[in-house]
PDB file of C-alpha atoms in Angstrom:
ATOM      1  CA  MET A   8      55.598  21.879 -95.268  1.00  0.00           C
ATOM      2  CA  GLN A   9      54.585  19.925 -91.951  1.00  0.00           C
ATOM      3  CA  ARG A  10      56.666  19.012 -89.359  1.00  0.00           C
ATOM      4  CA  THR A  11      56.533  15.863 -87.184  1.00  0.00           C
ATOM      5  CA  PRO A  12      57.985  15.794 -83.695  1.00  0.00           C
ATOM      6  CA  PRO A  13      60.682  12.940 -83.233  1.00  0.00           C
ATOM      7  CA  PRO A  14      59.714  10.025 -81.531  1.00  0.00           C
ATOM      8  CA  SER A  15      59.943   9.847 -77.428  1.00  0.00           C
ATOM      9  CA  PRO A  16      62.077   7.070 -76.130  1.00  0.00           C
ATOM     10  CA  PRO A  17      59.998   3.739 -75.173  1.00  0.00           C
ATOM     11  CA  LEU A  18      58.725   4.168 -71.366  1.00  0.00           C
ATOM     12  CA  ASN A  19      59.709   1.653 -68.953  1.00  0.00           C
ATOM     13  CA  PRO A  20      56.930   0.809 -66.482  1.00  0.00           C
ATOM     14  CA  ALA A  21      59.049   0.054 -63.814  1.00  0.00           C
ATOM     15  CA  SER A  22      61.087   3.163 -64.290  1.00  0.00           C
ATOM     16  CA  ALA A  23      57.881   5.044 -64.173  1.00  0.00           C
ATOM     17  CA  VAL A  24      56.995   3.488 -60.696  1.00  0.00           C
ATOM     18  CA  LEU A  25      60.161   4.317 -59.050  1.00  0.00           C
ATOM     19  CA  LYS A  26      60.489   7.981 -59.865  1.00  0.00           C
ATOM     20  CA  SER A  27      59.592  10.237 -57.246  1.00  0.00           C
ATOM     21  CA  PRO A  28      57.329  13.209 -57.525  1.00  0.00           C
ATOM     22  CA  MET A  29      60.389  15.547 -57.783  1.00  0.00           C
ATOM     23  CA  GLN A  30      61.614  13.821 -60.790  1.00  0.00           C
ATOM     24  CA  LEU A  31      58.594  14.181 -62.519  1.00  0.00           C
ATOM     25  CA  SER A  32      58.713  17.207 -65.096  1.00  0.00           C
ATOM     26  CA  LEU A  33      56.318  18.910 -67.055  1.00  0.00           C
ATOM     27  CA  HIS A  34      55.602  17.941 -70.568  1.00  0.00           C
ATOM     28  CA  GLY A  35      54.804  19.705 -73.575  1.00  0.00           C
ATOM     29  CA  SER A  36      51.184  18.183 -73.298  1.00  0.00           C
ATOM     30  CA  ASP A  37      50.174  19.742 -69.866  1.00  0.00           C
ATOM     31  CA  PRO A  38      47.946  22.521 -70.177  1.00  0.00           C
ATOM     32  CA  ASN A  39      49.642  24.680 -67.839  1.00  0.00           C
ATOM     33  CA  LEU A  40      53.429  24.481 -68.543  1.00  0.00           C
ATOM     34  CA  SER A  41      54.074  27.592 -66.028  1.00  0.00           C
ATOM     35  CA  ALA A  42      52.567  25.972 -63.133  1.00  0.00           C
ATOM     36  CA  PRO A  43      55.397  25.099 -60.236  1.00  0.00           C
ATOM     37  CA  PRO A  44      56.161  21.362 -59.565  1.00  0.00           C
ATOM     38  CA  PRO A  45      54.451  19.526 -56.829  1.00  0.00           C
ATOM     39  CA  ARG A  46      55.710  19.627 -53.467  1.00  0.00           C
ATOM     40  CA  PRO A  47      57.199  16.346 -51.505  1.00  0.00           C
ATOM     41  CA  LEU A  48      55.014  14.710 -49.295  1.00  0.00           C
ATOM     42  CA  ALA A  49      56.947  15.685 -46.244  1.00  0.00           C
ATOM     43  CA  GLU A  50      56.754  19.224 -46.674  1.00  0.00           C
ATOM     44  CA  ALA A  51      52.863  18.733 -47.691  1.00  0.00           C
ATOM     45  CA  SER A  52      51.865  17.265 -44.407  1.00  0.00           C
ATOM     46  CA  SER A  53      53.085  20.318 -43.000  1.00  0.00           C
ATOM     47  CA  LEU A  54      50.894  22.593 -44.555  1.00  0.00           C
ATOM     48  CA  PRO A  55      48.015  24.249 -42.167  1.00  0.00           C
ATOM     49  CA  ASN A  56      44.184  23.275 -42.114  1.00  0.00           C
ATOM     50  CA  ILE A  57      44.966  19.504 -42.666  1.00  0.00           C
ATOM     51  CA  THR A  58      43.401  17.262 -40.254  1.00  0.00           C
ATOM     52  CA  THR A  59      45.154  14.156 -39.292  1.00  0.00           C
ATOM     53  CA  ARG A  60      43.731  11.020 -37.509  1.00  0.00           C
ATOM     54  CA  PRO A  61      44.696  10.427 -34.036  1.00  0.00           C
ATOM     55  CA  PRO A  62      46.655   7.290 -33.465  1.00  0.00           C
ATOM     56  CA  LYS A  63      44.551   4.280 -32.665  1.00  0.00           C
ATOM     57  CA  TRP A  64      44.788   2.963 -29.101  1.00  0.00           C
ATOM     58  CA  LYS A  65      46.754  -0.121 -28.941  1.00  0.00           C
ATOM     59  CA  ASN A  66      44.658  -3.252 -27.481  1.00  0.00           C
ATOM     60  CA  GLU A  67      46.961  -3.317 -24.234  1.00  0.00           C
ATOM     61  CA  ASP A  68      45.905   0.271 -22.997  1.00  0.00           C
ATOM     62  CA  VAL A  69      42.297  -0.620 -22.106  1.00  0.00           C
ATOM     63  CA  THR A  70      42.864  -3.722 -19.678  1.00  0.00           C
ATOM     64  CA  LYS A  71      40.732  -6.466 -17.965  1.00  0.00           C
ATOM     65  CA  ALA A  72      40.560  -4.430 -14.833  1.00  0.00           C
ATOM     66  CA  ASP A  73      39.220  -1.181 -16.663  1.00  0.00           C
ATOM     67  CA  ILE A  74      36.337  -2.934 -17.833  1.00  0.00           C
ATOM     68  CA  LEU A  75      35.444  -4.751 -14.776  1.00  0.00           C
ATOM     69  CA  ASP A  76      35.712  -1.393 -12.722  1.00  0.00           C
ATOM     70  CA  LEU A  77      33.171   0.163 -15.401  1.00  0.00           C
ATOM     71  CA  PHE A  78      31.001  -2.870 -14.999  1.00  0.00           C
ATOM     72  CA  ALA A  79      31.274  -2.666 -11.162  1.00  0.00           C
ATOM     73  CA  ALA A  80      30.618   1.128 -11.356  1.00  0.00           C
ATOM     74  CA  LEU A  81      27.277   0.745 -13.682  1.00  0.00           C
ATOM     75  CA  LYS A  82      26.212  -2.058 -11.260  1.00  0.00           C
ATOM     76  CA  GLU A  83      26.353   0.284  -8.371  1.00  0.00           C
ATOM     77  CA  ASP A  84      24.434   2.830  -9.647  1.00  0.00           C
ATOM     78  CA  GLN A  85      21.931   0.555 -11.008  1.00  0.00           C
ATOM     79  CA  ASP A  86      21.820  -0.830  -7.463  1.00  0.00           C
ATOM     80  CA  GLN A  87      21.010   2.356  -5.829  1.00  0.00           C
ATOM     81  CA  LYS A  88      18.393   3.221  -8.271  1.00  0.00           C
ATOM     82  CA  PHE A  89      16.922  -0.024  -7.676  1.00  0.00           C
ATOM     83  CA  THR A  90      16.923   0.537  -3.849  1.00  0.00           C
ATOM     84  CA  VAL A  91      14.913   3.764  -4.449  1.00  0.00           C
ATOM     85  CA  ILE A  92      12.412   2.191  -6.406  1.00  0.00           C
ATOM     86  CA  LEU A  93      11.700  -0.750  -4.293  1.00  0.00           C
ATOM     87  CA  SER A  94      11.710   1.573  -1.328  1.00  0.00           C
ATOM     88  CA  SER A  95       8.792   3.536  -3.193  1.00  0.00           C
ATOM     89  CA  ILE A  96       7.240   0.246  -4.023  1.00  0.00           C
ATOM     90  CA  ASN A  97       7.184  -0.699  -0.588  1.00  0.00           C
ATOM     91  CA  GLU A  98       5.783   2.561   0.899  1.00  0.00           C
ATOM     92  CA  VAL A  99       3.023   2.289  -1.818  1.00  0.00           C
ATOM     93  CA  ARG A 100       2.435  -1.293  -0.920  1.00  0.00           C
ATOM     94  CA  SER A 101       2.053  -0.249   3.136  1.00  0.00           C
ATOM     95  CA  ALA A 102      -0.527   2.805   2.002  1.00  0.00           C
ATOM     96  CA  LEU A 103      -2.410   0.085   0.052  1.00  0.00           C
ATOM     97  CA  GLU A 104      -2.483  -2.382   2.905  1.00  0.00           C
ATOM     98  CA  VAL A 105      -3.854   0.197   5.591  1.00  0.00           C
ATOM     99  CA  LEU A 106      -6.397   1.657   2.944  1.00  0.00           C
ATOM    100  CA  PRO A 107      -8.913  -1.092   3.555  1.00  0.00           C
ATOM    101  CA  GLN A 108      -9.066  -0.468   7.163  1.00  0.00           C
ATOM    102  CA  LYS A 109      -9.161   3.293   7.011  1.00  0.00           C
ATOM    103  CA  TYR A 110     -12.253   2.696   4.329  1.00  0.00           C
ATOM    104  CA  GLU A 111     -13.673   0.465   7.255  1.00  0.00           C
ATOM    105  CA  THR A 112     -13.284   3.152   9.945  1.00  0.00           C
ATOM    106  CA  ALA A 113     -14.364   5.854   7.734  1.00  0.00           C
ATOM    107  CA  GLN A 114     -17.745   3.674   6.988  1.00  0.00           C
ATOM    108  CA  GLU A 115     -18.417   3.134  10.400  1.00  0.00           C
ATOM    109  CA  LYS A 116     -18.013   6.745  11.322  1.00  0.00           C
ATOM    110  CA  ILE A 117     -20.372   7.419   8.315  1.00  0.00           C
ATOM    111  CA  VAL A 118     -23.014   4.914   9.604  1.00  0.00           C
ATOM    112  CA  PHE A 119     -22.686   6.722  13.106  1.00  0.00           C
ATOM    113  CA  LEU A 120     -23.068   9.918  12.329  1.00  0.00           C
ATOM    114  CA  GLU A 121     -25.915   9.143   9.997  1.00  0.00           C
ATOM    115  CA  GLN A 122     -27.881   7.151  12.816  1.00  0.00           C
ATOM    116  CA  ASP A 123     -26.914  10.069  15.217  1.00  0.00           C
ATOM    117  CA  LYS A 124     -28.172  12.671  12.860  1.00  0.00           C
ATOM    118  CA  ILE A 125     -31.665  10.397  12.210  1.00  0.00           C
ATOM    119  CA  GLN A 126     -31.988  10.375  15.830  1.00  0.00           C
ATOM    120  CA  SER A 127     -31.635  14.232  16.403  1.00  0.00           C
ATOM    121  CA  LEU A 128     -34.002  14.688  13.724  1.00  0.00           C
ATOM    122  CA  GLU A 129     -36.434  12.260  15.041  1.00  0.00           C
ATOM    123  CA  ASN A 130     -36.263  13.923  18.406  1.00  0.00           C
ATOM    124  CA  LYS A 131     -36.547  17.398  16.757  1.00  0.00           C
ATOM    125  CA  VAL A 132     -39.647  16.769  14.860  1.00  0.00           C
ATOM    126  CA  GLU A 133     -41.193  14.747  18.052  1.00  0.00           C
ATOM    127  CA  THR A 134     -40.304  17.817  19.993  1.00  0.00           C
ATOM    128  CA  LEU A 135     -41.903  20.430  17.486  1.00  0.00           C
ATOM    129  CA  GLU A 136     -45.152  18.198  17.464  1.00  0.00           C
ATOM    130  CA  ARG A 137     -45.343  18.531  21.298  1.00  0.00           C
ATOM    131  CA  ILE A 138     -44.259  22.080  21.665  1.00  0.00           C
ATOM    132  CA  CYS A 139     -47.813  23.278  22.320  1.00  0.00           C
ATOM    133  CA  SER A 140     -48.551  20.706  24.707  1.00  0.00           C
ATOM    134  CA  VAL A 141     -48.781  20.915  28.488  1.00  0.00           C
ATOM    135  CA  GLU A 142     -48.252  17.811  30.635  1.00  0.00           C
ATOM    136  CA  ILE A 143     -50.445  18.012  33.740  1.00  0.00           C
ATOM    137  CA  ARG A 144     -49.134  15.509  36.354  1.00  0.00           C
ATOM    138  CA  SER A 145     -50.365  13.823  40.174  1.00  0.00           C
ATOM    139  CA  VAL A 146     -54.225  14.532  39.000  1.00  0.00           C
ATOM    140  CA  PRO A 147     -56.334  11.246  40.122  1.00  0.00           C
ATOM    141  CA  LEU A 148     -58.283   9.217  38.119  1.00  0.00           C
ATOM    142  CA  GLN A 149     -62.051   9.834  38.413  1.00  0.00           C
ATOM    143  CA  ALA A 150     -64.526   7.377  39.830  1.00  0.00           C
ATOM    144  CA  SER A 151     -66.604   7.369  37.071  1.00  0.00           C
ATOM    145  CA  LYS A 152     -65.247   6.512  33.373  1.00  0.00           C
ATOM    146  CA  GLU A 153     -63.520   9.663  31.747  1.00  0.00           C
ATOM    147  CA  THR A 154     -64.164  11.291  28.683  1.00  0.00           C
ATOM    148  CA  LYS A 155     -62.246  13.992  26.806  1.00  0.00           C
ATOM    149  CA  ASP A 156     -65.020  16.712  27.799  1.00  0.00           C
ATOM    150  CA  SER A 157     -64.154  15.449  31.587  1.00  0.00           C
ATOM    151  CA  LEU A 158     -60.501  15.880  30.813  1.00  0.00           C
ATOM    152  CA  LYS A 159     -61.391  19.326  29.107  1.00  0.00           C
ATOM    153  CA  GLN A 160     -63.037  20.315  32.501  1.00  0.00           C
ATOM    154  CA  ILE A 161     -60.002  19.565  34.348  1.00  0.00           C
ATOM    155  CA  VAL A 162     -57.931  21.478  31.874  1.00  0.00           C
ATOM    156  CA  ARG A 163     -60.721  24.806  32.452  1.00  0.00           C
ATOM    157  CA  LYS A 164     -60.565  24.728  36.074  1.00  0.00           C
ATOM    158  CA  ALA A 165     -57.121  24.593  36.196  1.00  0.00           C
ATOM    159  CA  ALA A 166     -57.024  27.642  33.456  1.00  0.00           C
ATOM    160  CA  GLU A 167     -59.318  29.554  36.065  1.00  0.00           C
ATOM    161  CA  ALA A 168     -57.335  28.949  39.412  1.00  0.00           C
ATOM    162  CA  LEU A 169     -54.199  30.305  37.467  1.00  0.00           C
ATOM    163  CA  GLY A 170     -56.301  33.201  36.193  1.00  0.00           C
ATOM    164  CA  ILE A 171     -55.905  32.213  32.583  1.00  0.00           C
ATOM    165  CA  PRO A 172     -58.794  32.913  30.209  1.00  0.00           C
ATOM    166  CA  LEU A 173     -59.375  29.665  28.232  1.00  0.00           C
ATOM    167  CA  ASP A 174     -61.842  28.550  25.630  1.00  0.00           C
ATOM    168  CA  CYS A 175     -61.996  25.001  25.529  1.00  0.00           C
ATOM    169  CA  THR A 176     -63.368  24.938  21.932  1.00  0.00           C
ATOM    170  CA  SER A 177     -61.082  27.313  20.211  1.00  0.00           C
ATOM    171  CA  ASN A 178     -57.959  26.933  22.683  1.00  0.00           C
ATOM    172  CA  ILE A 179     -57.781  23.054  22.917  1.00  0.00           C
ATOM    173  CA  LYS A 180     -56.895  20.925  20.230  1.00  0.00           C
ATOM    174  CA  ASP A 181     -56.642  17.733  21.941  1.00  0.00           C
ATOM    175  CA  VAL A 182     -56.545  16.227  25.773  1.00  0.00           C
ATOM    176  CA  TYR A 183     -55.997  12.879  26.744  1.00  0.00           C
ATOM    177  CA  ARG A 184     -54.152  10.596  29.265  1.00  0.00           C
ATOM    178  CA  ILE A 185     -50.816   8.664  28.627  1.00  0.00           C
ATOM    179  CA  ASN A 186     -50.059   5.071  29.986  1.00  0.00           C
ATOM    180  CA  THR A 187     -47.206   5.180  32.537  1.00  0.00           C
ATOM    181  CA  ASN A 188     -46.279   3.079  35.812  1.00  0.00           C
ATOM    182  CA  SER A 189     -47.883   5.904  38.014  1.00  0.00           C
ATOM    183  CA  GLN A 190     -51.464   5.407  39.223  1.00  0.00           C
ATOM    184  CA  ALA A 191     -52.042   8.950  38.488  1.00  0.00           C
ATOM    185  CA  LYS A 192     -51.468   8.901  34.554  1.00  0.00           C
ATOM    186  CA  PRO A 193     -50.341  12.029  33.404  1.00  0.00           C
ATOM    187  CA  ILE A 194     -52.950  14.390  31.424  1.00  0.00           C
ATOM    188  CA  ILE A 195     -51.544  15.859  28.054  1.00  0.00           C
ATOM    189  CA  ALA A 196     -53.411  18.902  27.211  1.00  0.00           C
ATOM    190  CA  ASP A 197     -52.546  19.824  23.341  1.00  0.00           C
ATOM    191  CA  PHE A 198     -53.226  23.701  23.035  1.00  0.00           C
ATOM    192  CA  THR A 199     -53.430  25.281  19.633  1.00  0.00           C
ATOM    193  CA  THR A 200     -50.665  27.789  20.064  1.00  0.00           C
ATOM    194  CA  VAL A 201     -47.580  27.854  21.615  1.00  0.00           C
ATOM    195  CA  LEU A 202     -48.596  31.112  23.385  1.00  0.00           C
ATOM    196  CA  THR A 203     -51.378  29.517  25.397  1.00  0.00           C
ATOM    197  CA  ARG A 204     -49.001  26.878  26.390  1.00  0.00           C
ATOM    198  CA  ASP A 205     -46.369  29.284  27.468  1.00  0.00           C
ATOM    199  CA  ARG A 206     -48.899  31.088  29.636  1.00  0.00           C
ATOM    200  CA  PHE A 207     -50.062  28.248  31.212  1.00  0.00           C
ATOM    201  CA  LEU A 208     -46.454  27.040  32.184  1.00  0.00           C
ATOM    202  CA  ALA A 209     -45.655  30.619  33.557  1.00  0.00           C
ATOM    203  CA  SER A 210     -49.022  31.382  35.379  1.00  0.00           C
ATOM    204  CA  PHE A 211     -48.259  27.911  37.238  1.00  0.00           C
ATOM    205  CA  LYS A 212     -44.758  29.187  38.023  1.00  0.00           C
ATOM    206  CA  ALA A 213     -46.063  32.506  39.396  1.00  0.00           C
ATOM    207  CA  PHE A 214     -48.764  30.885  41.396  1.00  0.00           C
ATOM    208  CA  ASN A 215     -46.403  28.625  43.438  1.00  0.00           C
ATOM    209  CA  LYS A 216     -43.983  31.283  44.123  1.00  0.00           C
ATOM    210  CA  GLU A 217     -47.261  33.606  45.320  1.00  0.00           C
ATOM    211  CA  HIS A 218     -48.499  30.482  47.534  1.00  0.00           C
ATOM    212  CA  GLN A 219     -45.411  29.246  49.087  1.00  0.00           C
ATOM    213  CA  SER A 220     -47.680  27.725  51.797  1.00  0.00           C
ATOM    214  CA  GLU A 221     -50.256  26.094  49.862  1.00  0.00           C
ATOM    215  CA  ARG A 222     -48.960  25.386  46.411  1.00  0.00           C
ATOM    216  CA  PHE A 223     -51.065  24.415  43.533  1.00  0.00           C
ATOM    217  CA  ASN A 224     -52.913  21.176  44.055  1.00  0.00           C
ATOM    218  CA  THR A 225     -55.899  18.687  43.599  1.00  0.00           C
ATOM    219  CA  GLY A 226     -58.223  21.140  45.997  1.00  0.00           C
ATOM    220  CA  SER A 227     -57.171  24.003  43.341  1.00  0.00           C
ATOM    221  CA  LEU A 228     -59.144  21.866  40.586  1.00  0.00           C
ATOM    222  CA  GLY A 229     -62.040  21.182  42.805  1.00  0.00           C
ATOM    223  CA  ILE A 230     -61.129  17.396  43.133  1.00  0.00           C
ATOM    224  CA  GLY A 231     -62.278  15.941  46.480  1.00  0.00           C
ATOM    225  CA  GLY A 232     -60.187  13.725  48.609  1.00  0.00           C
ATOM    226  CA  PRO A 233     -56.904  13.692  50.072  1.00  0.00           C
ATOM    227  CA  VAL A 234     -55.134  16.892  49.073  1.00  0.00           C
ATOM    228  CA  THR A 235     -51.924  16.246  46.713  1.00  0.00           C
ATOM    229  CA  PRO A 236     -49.858  18.645  44.753  1.00  0.00           C
ATOM    230  CA  VAL A 237     -50.423  18.774  40.993  1.00  0.00           C
ATOM    231  CA  TYR A 238     -47.441  19.822  38.630  1.00  0.00           C
ATOM    232  CA  PHE A 239     -47.590  21.568  35.135  1.00  0.00           C
ATOM    233  CA  GLY A 240     -44.689  20.818  32.713  1.00  0.00           C
ATOM    234  CA  GLU A 241     -43.650  20.546  28.996  1.00  0.00           C
ATOM    235  CA  ASN A 242     -44.798  17.437  27.409  1.00  0.00           C
ATOM    236  CA  LEU A 243     -41.242  15.741  27.081  1.00  0.00           C
ATOM    237  CA  THR A 244     -39.809  13.161  24.366  1.00  0.00           C
ATOM    238  CA  GLN A 245     -38.555  10.004  25.921  1.00  0.00           C
ATOM    239  CA  LYS A 246     -35.166  10.712  25.740  1.00  0.00           C
ATOM    240  CA  ASP A 247     -35.543  14.495  26.931  1.00  0.00           C
ATOM    241  CA  ARG A 248     -37.709  13.030  30.000  1.00  0.00           C
ATOM    242  CA  LYS A 249     -34.487  10.547  30.893  1.00  0.00           C
ATOM    243  CA  LEU A 250     -31.943  13.427  30.395  1.00  0.00           C
ATOM    244  CA  TYR A 251     -33.994  15.715  32.626  1.00  0.00           C
ATOM    245  CA  SER A 252     -34.345  13.142  35.430  1.00  0.00           C
ATOM    246  CA  LEU A 253     -30.691  12.429  35.108  1.00  0.00           C
ATOM    247  CA  ALA A 254     -29.825  16.004  35.352  1.00  0.00           C
ATOM    248  CA  ARG A 255     -32.126  16.703  38.510  1.00  0.00           C
ATOM    249  CA  THR A 256     -30.326  13.873  40.109  1.00  0.00           C
ATOM    250  CA  PHE A 257     -26.950  15.279  39.276  1.00  0.00           C
ATOM    251  CA  ALA A 258     -28.013  18.665  40.437  1.00  0.00           C
ATOM    252  CA  LYS A 259     -29.078  17.298  43.877  1.00  0.00           C
ATOM    253  CA  SER A 260     -25.871  15.350  44.373  1.00  0.00           C
ATOM    254  CA  SER A 261     -23.479  17.941  43.328  1.00  0.00           C
ATOM    255  CA  GLY A 262     -24.843  20.961  44.798  1.00  0.00           C
ATOM    256  CA  TYR A 263     -26.513  22.749  41.986  1.00  0.00           C
ATOM    257  CA  ALA A 264     -29.309  24.958  42.921  1.00  0.00           C
ATOM    258  CA  PHE A 265     -31.223  25.184  39.792  1.00  0.00           C
ATOM    259  CA  CYS A 266     -32.226  22.601  37.093  1.00  0.00           C
ATOM    260  CA  TRP A 267     -34.963  23.065  34.607  1.00  0.00           C
ATOM    261  CA  ILE A 268     -36.019  22.691  31.062  1.00  0.00           C
ATOM    262  CA  SER A 269     -37.273  24.974  28.436  1.00  0.00           C
ATOM    263  CA  TYR A 270     -38.339  23.792  25.064  1.00  0.00           C
ATOM    264  CA  GLY A 271     -36.904  20.397  25.526  1.00  0.00           C
ATOM    265  CA  ARG A 272     -33.517  21.772  26.540  1.00  0.00           C
ATOM    266  CA  VAL A 273     -31.863  21.216  29.749  1.00  0.00           C
ATOM    267  CA  PHE A 274     -30.055  23.596  31.691  1.00  0.00           C
ATOM    268  CA  LEU A 275     -28.175  23.644  35.260  1.00  0.00           C
ATOM    269  CA  ARG A 276     -27.281  26.687  37.448  1.00  0.00           C
ATOM    270  CA  LYS A 277     -24.671  26.602  40.163  1.00  0.00           C
ATOM    271  CA  ALA A 278     -26.058  29.510  42.117  1.00  0.00           C
ATOM    272  CA  GLU A 279     -28.211  32.411  41.792  1.00  0.00           C
ATOM    273  CA  GLY A 280     -26.554  34.740  39.410  1.00  0.00           C
ATOM    274  CA  SER A 281     -23.986  31.989  38.005  1.00  0.00           C
ATOM    275  CA  MET A 282     -23.916  31.218  34.391  1.00  0.00           C
ATOM    276  CA  ARG A 283     -26.255  28.775  33.176  1.00  0.00           C
ATOM    277  CA  ILE A 284     -25.128  25.476  31.451  1.00  0.00           C
ATOM    278  CA  ARG A 285     -26.669  23.699  28.799  1.00  0.00           C
ATOM    279  CA  VAL A 286     -26.935  19.748  28.898  1.00  0.00           C
ATOM    280  CA  ALA A 287     -27.158  18.435  25.468  1.00  0.00           C
ATOM    281  CA  CYS A 288     -26.568  14.895  26.316  1.00  0.00           C
ATOM    282  CA  GLU A 289     -25.515  12.550  29.195  1.00  0.00           C
ATOM    283  CA  ARG A 290     -21.527  12.997  28.354  1.00  0.00           C
ATOM    284  CA  ASP A 291     -22.203  16.718  29.275  1.00  0.00           C
ATOM    285  CA  LEU A 292     -22.917  15.584  33.071  1.00  0.00           C
ATOM    286  CA  ASP A 293     -19.667  13.757  33.066  1.00  0.00           C
ATOM    287  CA  GLY A 294     -17.537  16.572  32.560  1.00  0.00           C
ATOM    288  CA  LEU A 295     -19.289  19.069  35.154  1.00  0.00           C
ATOM    289  CA  VAL A 296     -18.221  19.099  38.550  1.00  0.00           C
TER     290      VAL A 296
END
């Protein structure tokens, strides 16, 4: 025999909605009849570890003045950054404006240094070409037409007077006169070695030092007529010749006792035993007293 449960009273929807959670009871169909009844909402909100949202700001909390202050601070910060950037741009612009002028100045210096270097090299090459040559000055022109052989004989007689053994064939490479404004044009004797040239110049200085009363002259060469002094010196370039002339003039006017030239280099000395001074250019004379 099977029993049927009694019918339940009809459920009123309105009354079901109005029931509070505390009024709900467990029904026979609930799978867990021994579970405790649900807690009220007030008690549930007090439970720990339950996240609650902060209350929303009311519209009247942020005023128009606050927004204006925020924009003003932002604008001030942007203005400061813009000022720094603008200053950097102006510095770069100033540097770029000066750059072309610096470039032109550098170009001018480079051109000047190149020209000076070229002139220095040209003078050095010309000096090396003349390093074996001797210039003989104040030898009068011969009545008859001069030839290289006649000029070699003059050089040979000069070597004999100075006590230097000389073979015109093997020791003299070339001999000629150069065009100058003087009536007795200088004779250039180009020897085959620097040693022969140095011996000629050293013997000439020694001869004049030993014969103070009668220095080397045209009579020493067997040339007739009025006796005139004859000088031996290095075959200088035009630049060195001009510098040597200026140095000698300066030495006389400034009280320097000695002025001489050696291998194309000009030197001054104030007095016997004092330090020698190298004169490389005309500007060096301006700094001397």
